[in-house]
DNA sequence: TTTTTCACG
DNA sequence: ACGTACGTGAAAAAC
């Protein structure tokens, strides 16, 4: 069989990948989507082709737009996006690291390199495959030269293949005739003029019949549309020149030795390091599992007897650093950490060579965990991944030696979607793990990773100035959140059910009425069906908004509601349907045997440092509308207890006042209660007691806008005013509070310089969007840079308060318990006789959590349900 | 699996 | 011209 070479049109594929994939960046802010897409296409096609040789061709003067996707640019040349430009040299570096031959030559475009190489290889009897996104290359197809054009559609790569015969079939012209066609029709994206007045259709017709421009010129008088005859004569010079431009050079003189393109192992050590840096996680799995992991594995020991297990535990109690992993049997391991799973055993690591597994067969789980708890006070560092979840199995004896590498990894990069120990192993230890392995082995790896990653993670946290944040806030918070999850919140199942039933009655009534008015039955929950009914069948005006069709979002419908009663009913239906499905039915499913909901409070989800709540989400229980608010009546304290609810008063604005140091705003907070009214008074130069409701409302919206990273557009939307008016409000605001403007500008500048935003407590949030050339993305980055320090600092403060409150309740041996956190609000289920003490604790811990330039204040209420206590 | 909608701070 | 306020999670429909 003939040997095969694959030739890749470098810039063309890089371009395809760039535009086909969403923006990706590694944690250093380097854009990587084009490289990632290129590699995926290349690896997929290499798997299919299995060639002996491979070469990637680049233009020397990188970004001409010859190979730009013409669909996107329609011939207009824009400068190459910065995000793409910066990826070109990195792409070449990646290819070099994989030992892949790159060819680029002064004065020659990639097309010419590919043309010359393909002819040369073909004449030497090889099979040739050219990979490009550019259809110009089709002129090179023969029955030995295949052109492959990859298309990225919704993440999947589809490839169109063309041998000469396929070109003929698809375009009715031979590959060589393609050149003549282009000579006639021209190509603006390639600066080929063509013949004026002849487009694709005419060109195709002429070339199908006469096969070349020269022959067509001979028969100029007979050409089909008479104007073409005239055109080809009049512009013959241009046609000839265009043909020269369109023809890809196939006989350039190249400095190229085919043997330099021979494909070896492309998954080299060097490439591995580079992929790691670029954070191409799932490409890394293509590399052979490397040496170090096997070396680690050699030290794994599973206790063969009870005596051995005891000896291991004995030794572990002497450890300075102890890595622990409690594991479950695979069959029961899904979903992770759910329910009362049977434990498979424990893995321990306290040295590079001391990695042990103690399976339940060798020691009763209860006894094993008890011994583990006893010895857990010993080590200086007790390293456990997913500590909060692990605490369902065993409780560390002391808190301050605990180290959760997952939390550390989150602080170091809070933008990731999930954090597994496998990632920590790879990132901190260069340890690549196989996808599947036995439970014991996996547990040993986890224990080893916990042991070995603690020091490097600490180094990195210290380097980033986040060690204190980690040690004093995040790690203690693990215990607070664990307690809250264990406590749960009591929910009256029967009452909730009644509430749901009442909703159901109203829902079906509304449903009937809406169907009646629409004249047919349809699914009101379907935005698609609803859009068609409203905007097509019933002819309401309200145009399209989403990609898929009409927007039926509340703000659109609200504008129509006054004129169309049916729309108002739809809005009401929506509201009720939401309450029933998400809250009435949704919450009911989570009430456990003890009559309480034990939701999860997640510490490694948000980009800003806030806590998130899931299964169910207890941070979005309705409150703004009365009907929804009623749900809070089913959240009740146990008999003998009462709810105490405390929430920070405008914590984010106070943080802003502090961080900006703005004299006026600080002063405002020191004197009065109603900050929005003060703002209105100062911004609109109106005496405090003469501020109108409208002025106050506007000032409030501006205050919110500031915290979100103000934009005139956003404010105009919120207030239903023009952008210009919104811009004026903002200008007046900044004039009143000049310190705020300076602070926000500086926040953006700092984030641009460093690549991340920082809170008062050192928490970082990377903002890669700031370097985007896309206006929208960059603007988003700017708003994020303004918002993150504020939202994040408020989150830090709340975390400090929670730890303080919970610790005081526990150390005072109180029956009262912390049950919920809703970003700026804490709910405590207080033993009645302790209620006053609880209020005192809440007030002190929340108001003293941070010492700012303005006082932190809370509002507090007591009640026999969450509804009453708010 | 992704999109749309909507609940909260 | 671009088409958004910041941060979340869940349900239902569409794909």
PDB file of C-alpha atoms (C1' of nucleotides) in Angstrom, chain A residues 523 526 607 612-613 615 617 705 723 765 775 780 783 791, chain C residues 2-15:
ATOM      1  CA  UNK A 523     -48.996  24.026  26.147  1.00  0.00           C
ATOM      2  CA  UNK A 526     -43.909  26.089  25.902  1.00  0.00           C
ATOM      3  CA  UNK A 607     -16.970  33.039  40.831  1.00  0.00           C
ATOM      4  CA  UNK A 612     -24.571  28.474  46.621  1.00  0.00           C
ATOM      5  CA  UNK A 613     -27.524  26.359  47.672  1.00  0.00           C
ATOM      6  CA  UNK A 615     -31.005  20.201  46.336  1.00  0.00           C
ATOM      7  CA  UNK A 617     -32.056  25.804  46.398  1.00  0.00           C
ATOM      8  CA  UNK A 705     -26.381  49.743  38.967  1.00  0.00           C
ATOM      9  CA  UNK A 723     -29.676  55.646  27.341  1.00  0.00           C
ATOM     10  CA  UNK A 765     -11.564  36.265  40.541  1.00  0.00           C
ATOM     11  CA  UNK A 775     -16.865  44.808  22.674  1.00  0.00           C
ATOM     12  CA  UNK A 780     -18.805  42.328  30.501  1.00  0.00           C
ATOM     13  CA  UNK A 783     -18.584  45.164  34.831  1.00  0.00           C
ATOM     14  CA  UNK A 791     -20.014  41.237  45.911  1.00  0.00           C
TER      15      UNK A 791
ATOM     16  C1'  DC C   2     -22.639  45.363  18.872  1.00  0.00           C
ATOM     17  C1'  DG C   3     -27.586  43.827  22.037  1.00  0.00           C
ATOM     18  C1'  DT C   4     -26.298  43.552  28.843  1.00  0.00           C
ATOM     19  C1'  DA C   5     -26.963  45.232  34.054  1.00  0.00           C
ATOM     20  C1'  DC C   6     -23.761  41.306  38.916  1.00  0.00           C
ATOM     21  C1'  DG C   7     -24.204  36.491  41.194  1.00  0.00           C
ATOM     22  C1'  DT C   8     -26.888  31.993  41.476  1.00  0.00           C
ATOM     23  C1'  DG C   9     -30.359  27.038  40.628  1.00  0.00           C
ATOM     24  C1'  DA C  10     -34.513  24.468  38.990  1.00  0.00           C
ATOM     25  C1'  DA C  11     -38.141  23.118  35.864  1.00  0.00           C
ATOM     26  C1'  DA C  12     -39.865  22.373  31.408  1.00  0.00           C
ATOM     27  C1'  DA C  13     -39.383  22.311  26.647  1.00  0.00           C
ATOM     28  C1'  DA C  14     -36.632  21.985  22.681  1.00  0.00           C
ATOM     29  C1'  DC C  15     -32.924  19.926  20.535  1.00  0.00           C
TER      30       DC C  15
END
